[in-house]
PDB file of C-alpha atoms in Angstrom:
ATOM      1  CA  MET A   1       0.000   0.000   0.000  1.00  0.00           C
ATOM      2  CA  LYS A   2       1.373   3.369  -1.028  1.00  0.00           C
ATOM      3  CA  LYS A   3       1.506   6.084   1.633  1.00  0.00           C
ATOM      4  CA  ARG A   4       0.270   9.522   0.735  1.00  0.00           C
ATOM      5  CA  ARG A   5       1.963  12.642   1.897  1.00  0.00           C
ATOM      6  CA  PHE A   6       0.010  15.822   2.438  1.00  0.00           C
ATOM      7  CA  ASP A   7       2.104  18.964   2.353  1.00  0.00           C
ATOM      8  CA  LYS A   8      -0.725  21.470   2.412  1.00  0.00           C
ATOM      9  CA  VAL A   9      -2.520  22.254   5.681  1.00  0.00           C
ATOM     10  CA  ILE A  10      -5.594  24.446   5.765  1.00  0.00           C
ATOM     11  CA  ASN A  11      -6.631  26.149   8.992  1.00  0.00           C
ATOM     12  CA  LEU A  12     -10.276  27.189   9.195  1.00  0.00           C
ATOM     13  CA  THR A  13     -11.495  29.711  11.709  1.00  0.00           C
ATOM     14  CA  ILE A  14     -15.144  30.588  12.316  1.00  0.00           C
ATOM     15  CA  THR A  15     -15.338  34.320  12.909  1.00  0.00           C
ATOM     16  CA  GLU A  16     -19.091  34.801  13.265  1.00  0.00           C
ATOM     17  CA  LYS A  17     -22.061  32.841  14.491  1.00  0.00           C
ATOM     18  CA  PRO A  18     -24.198  31.339  11.696  1.00  0.00           C
ATOM     19  CA  THR A  19     -27.461  33.208  11.144  1.00  0.00           C
ATOM     20  CA  LYS A  20     -30.865  31.671  10.563  1.00  0.00           C
ATOM     21  CA  ALA A  21     -31.777  31.067   6.949  1.00  0.00           C
ATOM     22  CA  LYS A  22     -34.590  33.109   5.432  1.00  0.00           C
ATOM     23  CA  ASP A  23     -36.435  29.936   4.430  1.00  0.00           C
ATOM     24  CA  ASP A  24     -36.253  28.303   7.834  1.00  0.00           C
ATOM     25  CA  ASN A  25     -39.631  26.652   7.223  1.00  0.00           C
ATOM     26  CA  LEU A  26     -38.118  24.595   4.365  1.00  0.00           C
ATOM     27  CA  GLN A  27     -35.513  22.893   6.516  1.00  0.00           C
ATOM     28  CA  GLY A  28     -36.228  19.186   6.665  1.00  0.00           C
ATOM     29  CA  ALA A  29     -38.731  19.381   3.796  1.00  0.00           C
ATOM     30  CA  TYR A  30     -38.994  16.575   1.273  1.00  0.00           C
ATOM     31  CA  VAL A  31     -39.481  17.629  -2.355  1.00  0.00           C
ATOM     32  CA  ILE A  32     -40.943  15.330  -4.995  1.00  0.00           C
ATOM     33  CA  ASP A  33     -41.063  16.620  -8.544  1.00  0.00           C
ATOM     34  CA  THR A  34     -43.794  15.242 -10.800  1.00  0.00           C
ATOM     35  CA  SER A  35     -45.485  16.060 -14.078  1.00  0.00           C
ATOM     36  CA  HIS A  36     -48.843  14.796 -12.767  1.00  0.00           C
ATOM     37  CA  SER A  37     -50.526  18.095 -11.940  1.00  0.00           C
ATOM     38  CA  GLU A  38     -53.952  16.411 -11.654  1.00  0.00           C
ATOM     39  CA  LEU A  39     -52.878  14.649  -8.429  1.00  0.00           C
ATOM     40  CA  ASP A  40     -52.948  16.243  -5.006  1.00  0.00           C
ATOM     41  CA  ALA A  41     -50.032  16.089  -2.568  1.00  0.00           C
ATOM     42  CA  GLY A  42     -51.443  13.105  -0.661  1.00  0.00           C
ATOM     43  CA  GLU A  43     -51.860  11.015  -3.823  1.00  0.00           C
ATOM     44  CA  ILE A  44     -48.336  11.858  -4.986  1.00  0.00           C
ATOM     45  CA  TRP A  45     -46.920  10.901  -1.587  1.00  0.00           C
ATOM     46  CA  ASN A  46     -48.820   7.571  -1.638  1.00  0.00           C
ATOM     47  CA  ILE A  47     -47.444   6.766  -5.101  1.00  0.00           C
ATOM     48  CA  TYR A  48     -43.927   7.609  -3.940  1.00  0.00           C
ATOM     49  CA  THR A  49     -44.169   5.452  -0.795  1.00  0.00           C
ATOM     50  CA  THR A  50     -45.584   2.594  -2.891  1.00  0.00           C
ATOM     51  CA  LEU A  51     -42.530   2.830  -5.128  1.00  0.00           C
ATOM     52  CA  THR A  52     -40.180   2.650  -2.148  1.00  0.00           C
ATOM     53  CA  LYS A  53     -42.113  -0.346  -0.775  1.00  0.00           C
ATOM     54  CA  VAL A  54     -41.795  -2.167  -4.113  1.00  0.00           C
ATOM     55  CA  GLU A  55     -38.054  -1.432  -4.214  1.00  0.00           C
ATOM     56  CA  ASP A  56     -37.654  -2.663  -0.608  1.00  0.00           C
ATOM     57  CA  ALA A  57     -39.646  -5.795  -1.377  1.00  0.00           C
ATOM     58  CA  PHE A  58     -37.568  -6.713  -4.427  1.00  0.00           C
ATOM     59  CA  ARG A  59     -34.347  -5.980  -2.532  1.00  0.00           C
ATOM     60  CA  SER A  60     -35.527  -8.301   0.228  1.00  0.00           C
ATOM     61  CA  LEU A  61     -36.629 -10.996  -2.215  1.00  0.00           C
ATOM     62  CA  LYS A  62     -33.361 -10.910  -4.105  1.00  0.00           C
ATOM     63  CA  SER A  63     -31.171 -11.086  -1.030  1.00  0.00           C
ATOM     64  CA  ASP A  64     -33.282 -13.218   1.345  1.00  0.00           C
ATOM     65  CA  LEU A  65     -34.665 -15.736  -1.138  1.00  0.00           C
ATOM     66  CA  GLY A  66     -31.532 -15.934  -3.243  1.00  0.00           C
ATOM     67  CA  LEU A  67     -33.298 -14.761  -6.391  1.00  0.00           C
ATOM     68  CA  ARG A  68     -30.204 -12.882  -7.479  1.00  0.00           C
ATOM     69  CA  PRO A  69     -27.935 -13.152  -9.389  1.00  0.00           C
ATOM     70  CA  VAL A  70     -29.675 -14.697 -12.366  1.00  0.00           C
ATOM     71  CA  TYR A  71     -27.407 -17.190 -14.122  1.00  0.00           C
ATOM     72  CA  HIS A  72     -30.000 -18.448 -16.600  1.00  0.00           C
ATOM     73  CA  GLN A  73     -28.967 -18.563 -20.224  1.00  0.00           C
ATOM     74  CA  LEU A  74     -32.290 -19.606 -21.714  1.00  0.00           C
ATOM     75  CA  ALA A  75     -35.072 -17.055 -22.117  1.00  0.00           C
ATOM     76  CA  SER A  76     -37.679 -19.453 -20.717  1.00  0.00           C
ATOM     77  CA  ARG A  77     -35.685 -19.958 -17.506  1.00  0.00           C
ATOM     78  CA  THR A  78     -35.151 -16.226 -17.091  1.00  0.00           C
ATOM     79  CA  ALA A  79     -38.882 -15.664 -17.612  1.00  0.00           C
ATOM     80  CA  ALA A  80     -39.681 -18.358 -15.027  1.00  0.00           C
ATOM     81  CA  HIS A  81     -37.259 -16.721 -12.580  1.00  0.00           C
ATOM     82  CA  LEU A  82     -38.964 -13.363 -13.082  1.00  0.00           C
ATOM     83  CA  PHE A  83     -42.394 -14.985 -12.717  1.00  0.00           C
ATOM     84  CA  ILE A  84     -41.420 -16.507  -9.361  1.00  0.00           C
ATOM     85  CA  SER A  85     -40.037 -13.145  -8.212  1.00  0.00           C
ATOM     86  CA  VAL A  86     -43.253 -11.319  -9.121  1.00  0.00           C
ATOM     87  CA  LEU A  87     -45.382 -14.073  -7.573  1.00  0.00           C
ATOM     88  CA  ALA A  88     -43.368 -13.807  -4.350  1.00  0.00           C
ATOM     89  CA  TYR A  89     -43.808 -10.020  -4.427  1.00  0.00           C
ATOM     90  CA  HIS A  90     -47.600 -10.413  -4.747  1.00  0.00           C
ATOM     91  CA  LEU A  91     -47.618 -12.791  -1.793  1.00  0.00           C
ATOM     92  CA  LEU A  92     -45.533 -10.323   0.203  1.00  0.00           C
ATOM     93  CA  SER A  93     -47.892  -7.469  -0.742  1.00  0.00           C
ATOM     94  CA  ALA A  94     -50.929  -9.498   0.343  1.00  0.00           C
ATOM     95  CA  ILE A  95     -49.293 -10.227   3.708  1.00  0.00           C
ATOM     96  CA  GLU A  96     -48.400  -6.552   4.268  1.00  0.00           C
ATOM     97  CA  LEU A  97     -51.883  -5.391   3.196  1.00  0.00           C
ATOM     98  CA  THR A  98     -53.590  -7.824   5.564  1.00  0.00           C
ATOM     99  CA  LEU A  99     -51.362  -6.670   8.420  1.00  0.00           C
ATOM    100  CA  ARG A 100     -51.999  -2.978   7.607  1.00  0.00           C
ATOM    101  CA  GLN A 101     -55.764  -3.628   7.585  1.00  0.00           C
ATOM    102  CA  ASN A 102     -55.298  -5.009  11.110  1.00  0.00           C
ATOM    103  CA  ASN A 103     -53.375  -1.860  12.155  1.00  0.00           C
ATOM    104  CA  ASP A 104     -50.002  -3.608  12.184  1.00  0.00           C
ATOM    105  CA  LYS A 105     -47.272  -1.475  10.611  1.00  0.00           C
ATOM    106  CA  ARG A 106     -44.386  -3.965  10.745  1.00  0.00           C
ATOM    107  CA  ARG A 107     -42.123  -4.190   7.720  1.00  0.00           C
ATOM    108  CA  TRP A 108     -41.488  -7.458   5.893  1.00  0.00           C
ATOM    109  CA  SER A 109     -37.924  -7.645   7.225  1.00  0.00           C
ATOM    110  CA  THR A 110     -39.256  -7.467  10.808  1.00  0.00           C
ATOM    111  CA  ILE A 111     -41.937 -10.106  10.192  1.00  0.00           C
ATOM    112  CA  LYS A 112     -39.419 -12.414   8.536  1.00  0.00           C
ATOM    113  CA  GLU A 113     -36.984 -12.004  11.420  1.00  0.00           C
ATOM    114  CA  GLN A 114     -39.681 -12.675  14.018  1.00  0.00           C
ATOM    115  CA  LEU A 115     -41.057 -15.768  12.251  1.00  0.00           C
ATOM    116  CA  ASN A 116     -37.578 -17.116  11.522  1.00  0.00           C
ATOM    117  CA  SER A 117     -37.354 -18.717  14.963  1.00  0.00           C
ATOM    118  CA  HIS A 118     -40.458 -20.878  14.378  1.00  0.00           C
ATOM    119  CA  ARG A 119     -38.920 -23.949  12.790  1.00  0.00           C
ATOM    120  CA  ARG A 120     -39.934 -27.357  11.533  1.00  0.00           C
ATOM    121  CA  ALA A 121     -37.683 -30.401  11.568  1.00  0.00           C
ATOM    122  CA  THR A 122     -37.964 -33.644   9.653  1.00  0.00           C
ATOM    123  CA  ILE A 123     -36.347 -36.707  11.164  1.00  0.00           C
ATOM    124  CA  VAL A 124     -35.630 -39.614   8.814  1.00  0.00           C
ATOM    125  CA  LEU A 125     -35.277 -43.079  10.345  1.00  0.00           C
ATOM    126  CA  THR A 126     -34.743 -46.408   8.624  1.00  0.00           C
ATOM    127  CA  SER A 127     -35.859 -49.611  10.326  1.00  0.00           C
ATOM    128  CA  ASP A 128     -33.927 -52.859  10.127  1.00  0.00           C
ATOM    129  CA  LYS A 129     -36.568 -54.085   7.631  1.00  0.00           C
ATOM    130  CA  GLY A 130     -35.859 -51.238   5.208  1.00  0.00           C
ATOM    131  CA  VAL A 131     -38.881 -49.084   6.079  1.00  0.00           C
ATOM    132  CA  ILE A 132     -38.056 -45.384   6.000  1.00  0.00           C
ATOM    133  CA  TYR A 133     -39.958 -43.161   8.421  1.00  0.00           C
ATOM    134  CA  HIS A 134     -40.198 -39.386   7.960  1.00  0.00           C
ATOM    135  CA  ILE A 135     -41.301 -37.738  11.179  1.00  0.00           C
ATOM    136  CA  ARG A 136     -42.037 -34.040  10.879  1.00  0.00           C
ATOM    137  CA  THR A 137     -42.364 -31.986  14.037  1.00  0.00           C
ATOM    138  CA  SER A 138     -42.428 -28.298  14.796  1.00  0.00           C
ATOM    139  CA  GLY A 139     -41.209 -26.005  17.515  1.00  0.00           C
ATOM    140  CA  VAL A 140     -43.666 -24.394  19.889  1.00  0.00           C
ATOM    141  CA  SER A 141     -44.937 -21.036  18.632  1.00  0.00           C
ATOM    142  CA  GLU A 142     -43.954 -18.043  20.683  1.00  0.00           C
ATOM    143  CA  PRO A 143     -46.441 -15.236  21.437  1.00  0.00           C
ATOM    144  CA  VAL A 144     -45.058 -13.082  18.595  1.00  0.00           C
ATOM    145  CA  HIS A 145     -45.615 -15.961  16.129  1.00  0.00           C
ATOM    146  CA  LYS A 146     -49.174 -16.480  17.355  1.00  0.00           C
ATOM    147  CA  GLU A 147     -49.916 -12.760  17.003  1.00  0.00           C
ATOM    148  CA  ILE A 148     -48.705 -12.630  13.395  1.00  0.00           C
ATOM    149  CA  TYR A 149     -50.648 -15.800  12.520  1.00  0.00           C
ATOM    150  CA  ARG A 150     -53.769 -14.346  14.173  1.00  0.00           C
ATOM    151  CA  LEU A 151     -53.504 -11.056  12.250  1.00  0.00           C
ATOM    152  CA  LEU A 152     -53.057 -12.946   8.976  1.00  0.00           C
ATOM    153  CA  GLY A 153     -55.950 -15.294   9.751  1.00  0.00           C
ATOM    154  CA  VAL A 154     -53.675 -18.327   9.554  1.00  0.00           C
ATOM    155  CA  SER A 155     -53.848 -21.230  11.948  1.00  0.00           C
ATOM    156  CA  ASP A 156     -50.399 -22.209  13.194  1.00  0.00           C
ATOM    157  CA  PRO A 157     -49.013 -23.762   9.994  1.00  0.00           C
ATOM    158  CA  LEU A 158     -46.340 -25.791  11.756  1.00  0.00           C
ATOM    159  CA  LYS A 159     -48.469 -27.604  14.349  1.00  0.00           C
ATOM    160  CA  ARG A 160     -49.024 -30.759  12.302  1.00  0.00           C
ATOM    161  CA  ILE A 161     -46.914 -33.833  12.847  1.00  0.00           C
ATOM    162  CA  LYS A 162     -46.731 -36.266   9.933  1.00  0.00           C
ATOM    163  CA  THR A 163     -45.295 -39.715   9.728  1.00  0.00           C
ATOM    164  CA  ILE A 164     -44.714 -41.086   6.252  1.00  0.00           C
ATOM    165  CA  ALA A 165     -43.433 -44.616   5.816  1.00  0.00           C
ATOM    166  CA  THR A 166     -41.955 -45.951   2.592  1.00  0.00           C
ATOM    167  CA  HIS A 167     -40.427 -49.337   1.829  1.00  0.00           C
ATOM    168  CA  LEU A 168     -37.047 -49.709   0.189  1.00  0.00           C
TER     169      LEU A 168
END
């Protein structure tokens, strides 16, 4: 690594106290420029926040579900990949809408993190006679899991225990 040498030193001195700006009421304002003059400010803001939600959702889908990068070389596979991404986005939107209608303002990343601890395990056993048993069991739901399931109108999806036996 090459070291840099700085020969020039600048000394700054503040000689007067900063004065208030004339447009003090604009500090902290958010400006959105649009050509849609038929829309009022509330409608424009809703469109903008929808756009940011879509961007957040796709960012989450790409990173959390591993939908990126796309290594497909055939157009049909790329189209299928995009279809799955859009389908997942619609599912995500439906979940967020249902939660909003129940006055829950959690973001998808928060919901995903909270539900991540509710796990299901499948145990595979083989008997001495060659019968393979698949026993599926789930962890106990925590109060936060139950609350999310209740708001979404979903019964605890991991409560079931299944045993499937197959012969070799």
